[in-house]
PDB file of C-alpha atoms and ligand atoms in Angstrom:
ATOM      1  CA  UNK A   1     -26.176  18.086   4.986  1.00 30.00           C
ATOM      2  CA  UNK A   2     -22.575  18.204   4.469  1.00 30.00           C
ATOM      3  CA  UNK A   3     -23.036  17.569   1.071  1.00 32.00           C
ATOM      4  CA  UNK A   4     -25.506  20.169   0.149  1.00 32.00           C
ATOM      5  CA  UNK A   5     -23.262  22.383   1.789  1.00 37.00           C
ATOM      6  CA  UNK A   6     -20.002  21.934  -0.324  1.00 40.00           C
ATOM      7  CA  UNK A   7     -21.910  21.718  -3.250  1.00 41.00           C
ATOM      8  CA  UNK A   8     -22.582  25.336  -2.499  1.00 39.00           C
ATOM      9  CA  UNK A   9     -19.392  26.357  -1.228  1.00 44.00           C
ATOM     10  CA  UNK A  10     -17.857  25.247  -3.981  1.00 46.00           C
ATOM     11  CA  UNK A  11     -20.109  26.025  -6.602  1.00 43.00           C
ATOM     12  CA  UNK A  12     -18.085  28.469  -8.693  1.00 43.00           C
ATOM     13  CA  UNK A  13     -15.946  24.911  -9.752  1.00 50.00           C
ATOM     14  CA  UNK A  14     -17.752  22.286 -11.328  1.00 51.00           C
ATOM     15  CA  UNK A  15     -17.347  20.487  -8.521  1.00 60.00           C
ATOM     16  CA  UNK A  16     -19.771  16.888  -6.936  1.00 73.00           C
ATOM     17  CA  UNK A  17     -19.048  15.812  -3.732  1.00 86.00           C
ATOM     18  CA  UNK A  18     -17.430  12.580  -3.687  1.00 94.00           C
ATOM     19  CA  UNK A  19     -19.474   9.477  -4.328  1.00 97.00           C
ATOM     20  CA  UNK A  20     -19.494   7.189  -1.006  1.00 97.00           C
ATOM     21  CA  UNK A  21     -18.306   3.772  -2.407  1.00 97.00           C
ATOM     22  CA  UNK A  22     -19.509   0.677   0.481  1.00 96.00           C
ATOM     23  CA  UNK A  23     -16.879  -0.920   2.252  1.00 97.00           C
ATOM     24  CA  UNK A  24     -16.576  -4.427   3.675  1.00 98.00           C
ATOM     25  CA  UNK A  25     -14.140  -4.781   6.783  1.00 98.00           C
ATOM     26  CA  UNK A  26     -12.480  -7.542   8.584  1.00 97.00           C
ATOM     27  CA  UNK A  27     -10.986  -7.439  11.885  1.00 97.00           C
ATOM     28  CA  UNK A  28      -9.441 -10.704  12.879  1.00 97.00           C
ATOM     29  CA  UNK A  29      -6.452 -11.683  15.289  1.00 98.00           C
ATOM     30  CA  UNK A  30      -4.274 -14.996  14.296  1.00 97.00           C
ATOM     31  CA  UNK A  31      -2.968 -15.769  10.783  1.00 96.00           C
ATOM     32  CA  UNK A  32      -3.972 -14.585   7.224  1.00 97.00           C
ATOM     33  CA  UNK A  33      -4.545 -17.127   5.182  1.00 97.00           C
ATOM     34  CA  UNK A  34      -4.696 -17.076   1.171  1.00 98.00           C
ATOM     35  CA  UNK A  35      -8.429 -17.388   0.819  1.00 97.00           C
ATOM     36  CA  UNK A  36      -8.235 -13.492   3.401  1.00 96.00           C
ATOM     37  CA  UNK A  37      -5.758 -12.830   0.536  1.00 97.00           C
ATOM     38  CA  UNK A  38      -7.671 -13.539  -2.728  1.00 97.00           C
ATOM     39  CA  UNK A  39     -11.141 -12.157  -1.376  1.00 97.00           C
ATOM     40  CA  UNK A  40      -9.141  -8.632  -1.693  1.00 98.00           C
ATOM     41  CA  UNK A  41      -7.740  -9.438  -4.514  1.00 97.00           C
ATOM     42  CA  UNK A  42     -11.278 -10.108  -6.122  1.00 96.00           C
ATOM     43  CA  UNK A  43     -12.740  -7.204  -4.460  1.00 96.00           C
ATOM     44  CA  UNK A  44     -14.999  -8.815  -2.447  1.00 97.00           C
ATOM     45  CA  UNK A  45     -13.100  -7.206   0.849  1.00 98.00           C
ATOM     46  CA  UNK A  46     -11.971  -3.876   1.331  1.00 98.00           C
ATOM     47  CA  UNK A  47     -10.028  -4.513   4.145  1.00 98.00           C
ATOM     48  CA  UNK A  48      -8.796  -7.060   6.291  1.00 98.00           C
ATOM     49  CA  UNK A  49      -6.606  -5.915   9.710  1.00 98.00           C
ATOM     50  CA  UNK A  50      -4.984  -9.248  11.151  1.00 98.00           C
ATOM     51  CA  UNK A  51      -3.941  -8.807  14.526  1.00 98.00           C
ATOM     52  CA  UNK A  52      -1.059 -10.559  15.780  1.00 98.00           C
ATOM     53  CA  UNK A  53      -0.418 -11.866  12.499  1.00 98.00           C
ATOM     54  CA  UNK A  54       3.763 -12.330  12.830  1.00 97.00           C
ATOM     55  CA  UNK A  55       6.043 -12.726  15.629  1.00 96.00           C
ATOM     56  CA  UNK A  56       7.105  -9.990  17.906  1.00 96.00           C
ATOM     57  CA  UNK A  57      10.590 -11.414  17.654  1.00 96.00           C
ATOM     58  CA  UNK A  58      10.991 -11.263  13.851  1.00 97.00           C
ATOM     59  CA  UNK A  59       8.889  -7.879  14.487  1.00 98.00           C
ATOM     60  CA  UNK A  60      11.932  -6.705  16.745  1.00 97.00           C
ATOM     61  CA  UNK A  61      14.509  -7.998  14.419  1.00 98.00           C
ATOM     62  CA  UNK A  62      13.242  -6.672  10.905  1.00 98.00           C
ATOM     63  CA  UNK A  63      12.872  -3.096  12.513  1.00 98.00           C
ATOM     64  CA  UNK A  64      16.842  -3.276  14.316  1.00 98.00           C
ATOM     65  CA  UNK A  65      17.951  -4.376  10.920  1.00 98.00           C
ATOM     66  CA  UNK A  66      15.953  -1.396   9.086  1.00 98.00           C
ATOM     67  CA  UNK A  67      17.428   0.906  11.447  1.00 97.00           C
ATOM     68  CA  UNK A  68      20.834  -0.300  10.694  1.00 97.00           C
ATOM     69  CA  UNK A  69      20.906  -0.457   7.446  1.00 98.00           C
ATOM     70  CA  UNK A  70      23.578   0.860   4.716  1.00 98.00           C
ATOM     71  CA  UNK A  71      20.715   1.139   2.620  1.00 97.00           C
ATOM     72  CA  UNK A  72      18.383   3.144   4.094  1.00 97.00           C
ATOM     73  CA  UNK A  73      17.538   6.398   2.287  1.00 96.00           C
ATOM     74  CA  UNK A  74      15.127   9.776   2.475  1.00 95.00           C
ATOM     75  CA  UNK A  75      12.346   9.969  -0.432  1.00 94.00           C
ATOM     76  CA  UNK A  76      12.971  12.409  -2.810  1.00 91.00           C
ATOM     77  CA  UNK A  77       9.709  11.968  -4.472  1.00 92.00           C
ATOM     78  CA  UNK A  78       7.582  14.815  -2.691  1.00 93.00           C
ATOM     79  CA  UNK A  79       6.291  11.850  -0.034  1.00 94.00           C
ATOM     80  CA  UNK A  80       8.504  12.147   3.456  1.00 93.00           C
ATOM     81  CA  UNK A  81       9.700   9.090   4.309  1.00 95.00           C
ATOM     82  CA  UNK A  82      12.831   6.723   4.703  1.00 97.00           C
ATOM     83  CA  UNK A  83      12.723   3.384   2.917  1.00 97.00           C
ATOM     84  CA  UNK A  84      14.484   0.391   2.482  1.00 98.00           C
ATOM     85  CA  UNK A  85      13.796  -0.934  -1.642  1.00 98.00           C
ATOM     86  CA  UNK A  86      12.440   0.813  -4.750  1.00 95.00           C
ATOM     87  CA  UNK A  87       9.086   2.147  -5.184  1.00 94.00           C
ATOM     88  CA  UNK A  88       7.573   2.822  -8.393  1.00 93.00           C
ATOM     89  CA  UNK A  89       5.635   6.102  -7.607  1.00 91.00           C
ATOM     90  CA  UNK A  90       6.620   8.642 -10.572  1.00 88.00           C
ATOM     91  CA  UNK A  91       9.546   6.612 -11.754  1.00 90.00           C
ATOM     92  CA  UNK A  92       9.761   5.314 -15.474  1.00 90.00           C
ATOM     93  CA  UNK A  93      10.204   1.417 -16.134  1.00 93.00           C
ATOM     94  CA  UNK A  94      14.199   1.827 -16.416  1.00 92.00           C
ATOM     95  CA  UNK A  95      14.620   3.998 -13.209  1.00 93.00           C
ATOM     96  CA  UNK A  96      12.051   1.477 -11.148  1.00 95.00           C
ATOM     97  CA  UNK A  97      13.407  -1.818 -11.757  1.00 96.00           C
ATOM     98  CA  UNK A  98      17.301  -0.686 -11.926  1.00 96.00           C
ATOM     99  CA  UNK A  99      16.562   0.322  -8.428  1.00 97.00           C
ATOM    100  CA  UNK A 100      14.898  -2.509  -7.446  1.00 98.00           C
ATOM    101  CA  UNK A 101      17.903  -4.570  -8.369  1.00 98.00           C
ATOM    102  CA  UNK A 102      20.232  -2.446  -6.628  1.00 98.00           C
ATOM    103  CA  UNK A 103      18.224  -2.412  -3.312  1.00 98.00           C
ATOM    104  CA  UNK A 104      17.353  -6.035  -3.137  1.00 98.00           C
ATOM    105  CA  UNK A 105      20.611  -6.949  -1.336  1.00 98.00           C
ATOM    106  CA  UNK A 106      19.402  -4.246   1.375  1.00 98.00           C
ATOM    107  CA  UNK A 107      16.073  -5.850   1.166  1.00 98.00           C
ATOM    108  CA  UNK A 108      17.229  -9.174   1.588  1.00 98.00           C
ATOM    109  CA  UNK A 109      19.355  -7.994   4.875  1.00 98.00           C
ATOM    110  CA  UNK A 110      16.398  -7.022   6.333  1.00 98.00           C
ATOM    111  CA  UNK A 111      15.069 -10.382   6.968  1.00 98.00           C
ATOM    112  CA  UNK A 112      18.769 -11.790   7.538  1.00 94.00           C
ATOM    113  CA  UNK A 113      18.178 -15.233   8.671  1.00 88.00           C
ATOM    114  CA  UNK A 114      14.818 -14.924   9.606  1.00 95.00           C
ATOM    115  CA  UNK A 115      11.904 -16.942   7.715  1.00 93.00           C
ATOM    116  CA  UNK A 116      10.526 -13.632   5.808  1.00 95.00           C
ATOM    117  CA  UNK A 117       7.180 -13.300   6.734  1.00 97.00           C
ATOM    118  CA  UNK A 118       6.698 -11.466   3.669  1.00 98.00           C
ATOM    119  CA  UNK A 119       8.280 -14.062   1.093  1.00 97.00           C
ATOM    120  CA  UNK A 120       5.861 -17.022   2.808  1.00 97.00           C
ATOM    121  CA  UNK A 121       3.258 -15.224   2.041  1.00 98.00           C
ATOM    122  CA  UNK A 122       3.924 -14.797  -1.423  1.00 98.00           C
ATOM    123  CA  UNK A 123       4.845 -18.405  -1.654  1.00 98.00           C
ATOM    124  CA  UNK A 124       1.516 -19.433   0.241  1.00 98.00           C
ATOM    125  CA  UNK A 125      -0.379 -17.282  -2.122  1.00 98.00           C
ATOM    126  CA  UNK A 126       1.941 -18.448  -5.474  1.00 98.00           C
ATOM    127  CA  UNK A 127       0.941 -22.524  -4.270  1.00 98.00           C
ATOM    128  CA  UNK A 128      -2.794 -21.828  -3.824  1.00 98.00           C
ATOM    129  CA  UNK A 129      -3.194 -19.527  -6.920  1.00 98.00           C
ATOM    130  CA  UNK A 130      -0.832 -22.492  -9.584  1.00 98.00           C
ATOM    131  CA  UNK A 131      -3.906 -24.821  -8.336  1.00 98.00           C
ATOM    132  CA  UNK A 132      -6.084 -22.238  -9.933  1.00 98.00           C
ATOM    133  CA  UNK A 133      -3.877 -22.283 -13.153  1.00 98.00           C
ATOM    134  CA  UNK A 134      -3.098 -18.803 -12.095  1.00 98.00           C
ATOM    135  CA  UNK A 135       0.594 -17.510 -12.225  1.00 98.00           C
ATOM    136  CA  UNK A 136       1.938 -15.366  -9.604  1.00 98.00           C
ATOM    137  CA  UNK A 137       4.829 -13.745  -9.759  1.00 98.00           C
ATOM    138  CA  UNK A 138       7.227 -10.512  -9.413  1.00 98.00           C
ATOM    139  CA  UNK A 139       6.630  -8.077 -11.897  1.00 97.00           C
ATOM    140  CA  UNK A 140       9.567  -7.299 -14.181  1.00 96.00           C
ATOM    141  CA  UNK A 141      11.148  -5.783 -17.106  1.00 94.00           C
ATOM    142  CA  UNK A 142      14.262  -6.551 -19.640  1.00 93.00           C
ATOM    143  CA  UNK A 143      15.784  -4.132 -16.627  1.00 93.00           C
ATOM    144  CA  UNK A 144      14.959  -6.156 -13.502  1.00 96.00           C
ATOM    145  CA  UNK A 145      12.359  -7.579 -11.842  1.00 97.00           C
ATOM    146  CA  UNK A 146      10.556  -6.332  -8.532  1.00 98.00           C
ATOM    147  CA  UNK A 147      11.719  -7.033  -4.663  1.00 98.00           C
ATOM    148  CA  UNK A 148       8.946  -8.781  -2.733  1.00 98.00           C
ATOM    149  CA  UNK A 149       8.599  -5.873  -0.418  1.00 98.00           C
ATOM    150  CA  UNK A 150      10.379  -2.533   0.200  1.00 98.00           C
ATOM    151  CA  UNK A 151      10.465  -0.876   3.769  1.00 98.00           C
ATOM    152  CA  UNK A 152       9.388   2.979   4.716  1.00 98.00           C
ATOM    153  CA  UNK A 153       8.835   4.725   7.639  1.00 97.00           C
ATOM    154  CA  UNK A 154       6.727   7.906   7.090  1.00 96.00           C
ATOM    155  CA  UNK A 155       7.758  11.277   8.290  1.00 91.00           C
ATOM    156  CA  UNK A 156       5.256  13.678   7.069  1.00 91.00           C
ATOM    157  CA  UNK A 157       4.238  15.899   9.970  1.00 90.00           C
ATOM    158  CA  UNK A 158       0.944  17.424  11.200  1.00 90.00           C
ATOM    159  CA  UNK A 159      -2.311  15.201  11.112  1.00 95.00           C
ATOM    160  CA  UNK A 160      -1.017  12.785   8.507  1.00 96.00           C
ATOM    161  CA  UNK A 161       2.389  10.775   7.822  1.00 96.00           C
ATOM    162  CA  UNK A 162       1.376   9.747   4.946  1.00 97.00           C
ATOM    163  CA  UNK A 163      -1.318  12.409   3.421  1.00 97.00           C
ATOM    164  CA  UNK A 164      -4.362  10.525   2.000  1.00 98.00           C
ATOM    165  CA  UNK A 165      -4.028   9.118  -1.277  1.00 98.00           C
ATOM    166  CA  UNK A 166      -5.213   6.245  -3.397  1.00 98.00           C
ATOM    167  CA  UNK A 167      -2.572   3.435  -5.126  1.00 97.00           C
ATOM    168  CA  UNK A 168      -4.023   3.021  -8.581  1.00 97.00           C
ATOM    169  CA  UNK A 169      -3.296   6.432 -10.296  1.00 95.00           C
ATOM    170  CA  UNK A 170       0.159   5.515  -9.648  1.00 92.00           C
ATOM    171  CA  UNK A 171      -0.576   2.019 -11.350  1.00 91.00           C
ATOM    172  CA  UNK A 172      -2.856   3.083 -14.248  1.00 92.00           C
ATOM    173  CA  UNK A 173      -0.312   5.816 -15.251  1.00 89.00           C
ATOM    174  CA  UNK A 174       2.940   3.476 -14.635  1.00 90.00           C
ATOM    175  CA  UNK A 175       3.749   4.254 -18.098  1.00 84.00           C
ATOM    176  CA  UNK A 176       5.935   2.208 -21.020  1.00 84.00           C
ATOM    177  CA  UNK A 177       7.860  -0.620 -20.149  1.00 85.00           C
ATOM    178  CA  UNK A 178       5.532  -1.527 -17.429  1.00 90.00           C
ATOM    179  CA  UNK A 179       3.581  -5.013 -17.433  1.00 93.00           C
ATOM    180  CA  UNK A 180       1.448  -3.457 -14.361  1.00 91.00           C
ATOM    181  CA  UNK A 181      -0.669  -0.818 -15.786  1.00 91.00           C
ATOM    182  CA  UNK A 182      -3.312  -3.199 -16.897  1.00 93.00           C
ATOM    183  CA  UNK A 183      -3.818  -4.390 -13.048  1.00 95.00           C
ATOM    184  CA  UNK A 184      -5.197  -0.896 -12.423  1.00 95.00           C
ATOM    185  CA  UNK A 185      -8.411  -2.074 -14.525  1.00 95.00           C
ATOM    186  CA  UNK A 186      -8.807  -4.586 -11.686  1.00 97.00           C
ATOM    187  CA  UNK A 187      -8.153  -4.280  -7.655  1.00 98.00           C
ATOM    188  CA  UNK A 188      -4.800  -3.236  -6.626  1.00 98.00           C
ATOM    189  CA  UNK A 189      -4.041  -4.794  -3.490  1.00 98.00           C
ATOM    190  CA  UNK A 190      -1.450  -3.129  -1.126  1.00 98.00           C
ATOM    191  CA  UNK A 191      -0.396  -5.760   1.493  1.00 98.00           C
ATOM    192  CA  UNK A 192       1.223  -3.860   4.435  1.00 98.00           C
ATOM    193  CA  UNK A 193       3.205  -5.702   7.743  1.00 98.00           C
ATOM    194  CA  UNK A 194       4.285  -3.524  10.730  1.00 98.00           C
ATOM    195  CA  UNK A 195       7.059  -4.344  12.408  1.00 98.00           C
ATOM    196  CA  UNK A 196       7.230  -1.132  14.924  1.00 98.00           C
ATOM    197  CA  UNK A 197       4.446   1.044  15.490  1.00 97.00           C
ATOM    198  CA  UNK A 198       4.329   4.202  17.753  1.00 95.00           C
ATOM    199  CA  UNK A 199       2.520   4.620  21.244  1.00 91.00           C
ATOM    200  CA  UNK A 200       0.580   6.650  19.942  1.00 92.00           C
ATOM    201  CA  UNK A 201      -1.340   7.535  16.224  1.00 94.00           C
ATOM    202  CA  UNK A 202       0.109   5.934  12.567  1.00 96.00           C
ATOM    203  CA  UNK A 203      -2.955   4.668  12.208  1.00 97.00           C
ATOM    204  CA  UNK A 204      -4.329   3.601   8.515  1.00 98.00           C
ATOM    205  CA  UNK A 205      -7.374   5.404   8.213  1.00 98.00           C
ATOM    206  CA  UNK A 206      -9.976   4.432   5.084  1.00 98.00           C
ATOM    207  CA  UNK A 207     -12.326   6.455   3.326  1.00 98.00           C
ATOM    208  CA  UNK A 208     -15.521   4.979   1.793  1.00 98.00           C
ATOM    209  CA  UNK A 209     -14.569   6.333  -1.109  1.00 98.00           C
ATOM    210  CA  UNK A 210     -12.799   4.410  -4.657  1.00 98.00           C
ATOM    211  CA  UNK A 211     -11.652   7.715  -6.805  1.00 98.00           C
ATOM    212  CA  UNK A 212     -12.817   7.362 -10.386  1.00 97.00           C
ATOM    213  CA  UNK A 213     -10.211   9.228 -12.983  1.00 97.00           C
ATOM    214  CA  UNK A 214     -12.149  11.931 -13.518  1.00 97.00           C
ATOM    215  CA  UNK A 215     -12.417  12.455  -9.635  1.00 97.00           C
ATOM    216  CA  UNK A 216      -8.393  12.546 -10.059  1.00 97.00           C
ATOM    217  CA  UNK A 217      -8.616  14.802 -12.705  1.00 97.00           C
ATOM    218  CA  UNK A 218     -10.671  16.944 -10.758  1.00 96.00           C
ATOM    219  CA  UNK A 219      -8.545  16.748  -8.028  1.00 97.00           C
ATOM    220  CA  UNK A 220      -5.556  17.443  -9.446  1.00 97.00           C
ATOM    221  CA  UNK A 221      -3.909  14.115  -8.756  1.00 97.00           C
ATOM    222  CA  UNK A 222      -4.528  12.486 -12.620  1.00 96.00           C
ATOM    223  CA  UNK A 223      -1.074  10.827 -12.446  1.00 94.00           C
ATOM    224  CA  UNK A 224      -0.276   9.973  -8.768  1.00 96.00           C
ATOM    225  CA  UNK A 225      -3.576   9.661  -6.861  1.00 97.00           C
ATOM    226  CA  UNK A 226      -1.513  11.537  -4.193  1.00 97.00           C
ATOM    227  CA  UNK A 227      -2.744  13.723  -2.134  1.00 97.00           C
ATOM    228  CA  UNK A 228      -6.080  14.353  -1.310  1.00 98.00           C
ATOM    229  CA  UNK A 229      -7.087  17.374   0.384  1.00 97.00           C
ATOM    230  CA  UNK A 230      -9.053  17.250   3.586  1.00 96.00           C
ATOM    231  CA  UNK A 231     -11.823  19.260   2.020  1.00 96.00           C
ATOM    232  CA  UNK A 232     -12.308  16.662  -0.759  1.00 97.00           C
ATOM    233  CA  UNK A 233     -12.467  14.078   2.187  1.00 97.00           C
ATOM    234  CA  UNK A 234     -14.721  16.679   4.645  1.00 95.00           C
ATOM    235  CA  UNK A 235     -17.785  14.203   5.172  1.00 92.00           C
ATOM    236  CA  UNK A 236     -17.067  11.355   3.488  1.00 97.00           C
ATOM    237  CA  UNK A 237     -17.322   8.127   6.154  1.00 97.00           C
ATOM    238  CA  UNK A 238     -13.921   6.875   6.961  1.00 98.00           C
ATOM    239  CA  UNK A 239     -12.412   3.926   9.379  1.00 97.00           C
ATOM    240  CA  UNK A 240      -9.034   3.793  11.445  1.00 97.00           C
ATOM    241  CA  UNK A 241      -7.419   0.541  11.911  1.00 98.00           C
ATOM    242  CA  UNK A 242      -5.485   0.723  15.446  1.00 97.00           C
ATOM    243  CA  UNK A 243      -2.203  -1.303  14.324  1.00 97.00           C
ATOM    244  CA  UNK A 244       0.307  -3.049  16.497  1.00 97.00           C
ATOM    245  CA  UNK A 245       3.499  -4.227  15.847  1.00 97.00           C
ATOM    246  CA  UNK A 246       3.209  -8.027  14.468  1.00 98.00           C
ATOM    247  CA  UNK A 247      -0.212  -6.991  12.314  1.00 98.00           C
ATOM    248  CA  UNK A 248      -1.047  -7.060   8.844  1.00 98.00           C
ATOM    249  CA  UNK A 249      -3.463  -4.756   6.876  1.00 98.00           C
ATOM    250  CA  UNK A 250      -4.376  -6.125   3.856  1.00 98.00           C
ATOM    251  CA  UNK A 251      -6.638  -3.102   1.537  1.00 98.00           C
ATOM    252  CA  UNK A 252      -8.065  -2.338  -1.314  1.00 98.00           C
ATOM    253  CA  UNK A 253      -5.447   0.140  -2.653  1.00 98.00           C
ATOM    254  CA  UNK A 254      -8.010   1.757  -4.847  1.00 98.00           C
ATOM    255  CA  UNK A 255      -9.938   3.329  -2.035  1.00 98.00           C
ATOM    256  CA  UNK A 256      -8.652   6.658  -0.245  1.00 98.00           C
ATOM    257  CA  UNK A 257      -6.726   5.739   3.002  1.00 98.00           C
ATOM    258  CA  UNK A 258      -3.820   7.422   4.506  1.00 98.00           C
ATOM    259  CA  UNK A 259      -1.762   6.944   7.539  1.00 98.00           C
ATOM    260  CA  UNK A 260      -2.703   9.361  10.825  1.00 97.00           C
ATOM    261  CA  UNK A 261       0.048  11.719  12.238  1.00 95.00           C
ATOM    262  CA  UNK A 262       2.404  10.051  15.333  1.00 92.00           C
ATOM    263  CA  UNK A 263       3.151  12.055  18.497  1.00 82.00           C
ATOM    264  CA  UNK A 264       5.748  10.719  20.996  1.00 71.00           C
ATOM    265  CA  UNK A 265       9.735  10.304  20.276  1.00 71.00           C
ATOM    266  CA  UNK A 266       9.339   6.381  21.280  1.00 81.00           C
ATOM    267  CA  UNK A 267       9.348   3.838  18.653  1.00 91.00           C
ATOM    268  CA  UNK A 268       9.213   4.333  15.034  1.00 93.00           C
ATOM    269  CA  UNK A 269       6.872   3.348  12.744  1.00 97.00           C
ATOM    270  CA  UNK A 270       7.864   0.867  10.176  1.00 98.00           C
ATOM    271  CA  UNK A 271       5.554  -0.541   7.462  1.00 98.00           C
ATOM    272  CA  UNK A 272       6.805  -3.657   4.654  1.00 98.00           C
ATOM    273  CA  UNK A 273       4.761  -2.713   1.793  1.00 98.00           C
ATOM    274  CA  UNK A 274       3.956  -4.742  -1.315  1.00 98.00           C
ATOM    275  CA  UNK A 275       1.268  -4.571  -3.918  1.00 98.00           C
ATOM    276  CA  UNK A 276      -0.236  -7.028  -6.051  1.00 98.00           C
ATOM    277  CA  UNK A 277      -3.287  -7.658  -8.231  1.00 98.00           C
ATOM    278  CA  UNK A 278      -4.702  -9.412 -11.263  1.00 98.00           C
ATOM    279  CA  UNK A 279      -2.773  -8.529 -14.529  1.00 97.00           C
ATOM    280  CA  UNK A 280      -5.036 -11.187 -16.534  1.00 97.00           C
ATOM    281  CA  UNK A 281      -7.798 -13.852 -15.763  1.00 97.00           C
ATOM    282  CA  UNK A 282      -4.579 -16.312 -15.438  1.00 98.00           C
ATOM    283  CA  UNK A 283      -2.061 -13.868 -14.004  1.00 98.00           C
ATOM    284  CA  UNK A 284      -0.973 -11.877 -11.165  1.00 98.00           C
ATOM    285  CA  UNK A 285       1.458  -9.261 -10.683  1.00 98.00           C
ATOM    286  CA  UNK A 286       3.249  -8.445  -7.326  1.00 98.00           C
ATOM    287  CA  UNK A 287       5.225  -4.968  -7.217  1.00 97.00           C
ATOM    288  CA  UNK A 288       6.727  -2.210  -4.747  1.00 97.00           C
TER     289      UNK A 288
HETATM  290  O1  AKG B 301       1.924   2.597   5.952  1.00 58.27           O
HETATM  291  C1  AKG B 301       0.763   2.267   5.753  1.00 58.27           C
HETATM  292  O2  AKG B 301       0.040   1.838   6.666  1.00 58.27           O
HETATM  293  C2  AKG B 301       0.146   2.422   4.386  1.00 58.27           C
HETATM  294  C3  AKG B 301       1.155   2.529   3.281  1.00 58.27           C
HETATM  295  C4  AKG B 301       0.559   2.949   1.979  1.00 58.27           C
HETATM  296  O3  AKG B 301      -0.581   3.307   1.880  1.00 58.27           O
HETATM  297  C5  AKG B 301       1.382   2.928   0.755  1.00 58.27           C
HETATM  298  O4  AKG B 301       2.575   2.615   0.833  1.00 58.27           O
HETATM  299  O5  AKG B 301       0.843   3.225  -0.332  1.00 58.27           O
HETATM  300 FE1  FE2 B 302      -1.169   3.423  -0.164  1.00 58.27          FE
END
């Protein structure tokens, strides 16, 4: 119904609505362990949300050290947020890795002396995937090389913090001097911890739906996969995982999610994002 009636509403473009792509969820509470990881990573899961997946404590401490930090700065990339580490979004090869290098000090403070959740996962991940003969490492460039996670906390306003979008335009257009664009031929994997989360709302909603490039194109968003309107999304099936703090989502970066607006003036929300995927058969990339 919904469909037949934006196909009329919309008739004067030459407009489809969007195709509904299945999804394949996991809830679980406990640890993630690399066989959650590579089932994402071989699209064979769309999304995994591990509950109680890290400790509280580190929780507590990652998000006083984010607050603290020297290095803490406001996006000036048309996305509201304040991050800790370099993100790649719209940024050439030079610009992304140069950053990288200068924030990974900042990134390291975040995890002080803790055990980095984030880093033992990558390690867990590199051991498992060398018995494969697969390499995994950071991605990099004669100008750096990647930080194993950056920091953000979203401040868009209204029903979304961060408006809808999808992660592989951003890949698949990365540009020269990138080793990453040819992961976007394969599933980009966006590994996210929370260490705070509001009382109420940032919640990562998914749509059923994996954007092709001409559904970019159509869109508007050929380059950054950012955003998506609401009437695009209008009656496409979606799901909203309910995060805590100490939980891990673990998607499928190529299908539309976004991150649901936050009312309250309690905590903050703080996500540790990474991304990572399958650059060749015997090689896998892990960026910010
Ligand atoms: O904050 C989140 O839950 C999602 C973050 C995200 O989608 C991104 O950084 O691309
Ligand atoms: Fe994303």
């Amino acid at each position: 119904m919904i469909t037949h009636y934006r196909s009329k509403t919309m008739s004067s473009q030459i407009s489809q609505a969007p195709a509904i792509s299945p999804v394949s969820i996991r809830e679980r509470t406990g640890s993630i362990s690399t066989a959650d990881i590579i089932s994402v990573l071989k699209g064979e899961t769309t999304a995994l949300h591990m509950k109680q997946a890290f400790s509280t404590e580190v929780a507590e401490e990652i998000t006083t050290n984010f607050s603290g930090s020297t290095g803490l700065k406001e996006r000036k990339d048309g996305v509201p947020g304040q991050y800790v580490g370099a993100s790649h979004y719209r940024k050439d090869a030079a610009t992304y890795f140069a950053e990288a290098e200068n924030a990974r000090p900042y990134v390291d403070a975040l995890f002080k002396n803790l055990v980095d959740p984030v880093r033992a996962i990558f390690g867990a991940l590199k051991r498992e995937l060398d018995n494969q003969g697969i390499e995994l490492r950071l991605a990099r460039s004669e100008h750096g090389q990647a930080n194993v996670c950056r920091a953000i906390s979203w401040s868009g306003s209204g029903t979304f913090s961060l408006d809808p979008h999808d992660d592989v335009a951003q890949v698949l257009r990365a540009g020269d001097g990138y080793e990453l664009s040819s992961v976007a031929q394969n599933t980009v994997a966006a590994l996210n911890f929370y260490p705070s989360m509001p009382e109420e709302g940032g919640n990562l909603r998914l749509w059923s739906h994996k954007p092709t490039v001409a559904d970019r194109i159509a869109q508007g968003v050929e380059t950054t996969g950012y955003p998506y309107s609401a009437a695009y999304l209008e009656g496409l099936p979606c799901r909203e995982f309910e995060l805590k703090a100490g939980d891990i989502a673990l998607i499928d970066g190529g299908f539309v999610h976004g991150v649901t607006g936050q009312t309250g003036n309690g905590k903050r929300r703080l996500v540790l994002n990474s991304f990572f995927g399958f650059a060749r058969p015997d090689l896998v990339l892990w960026w910010t």
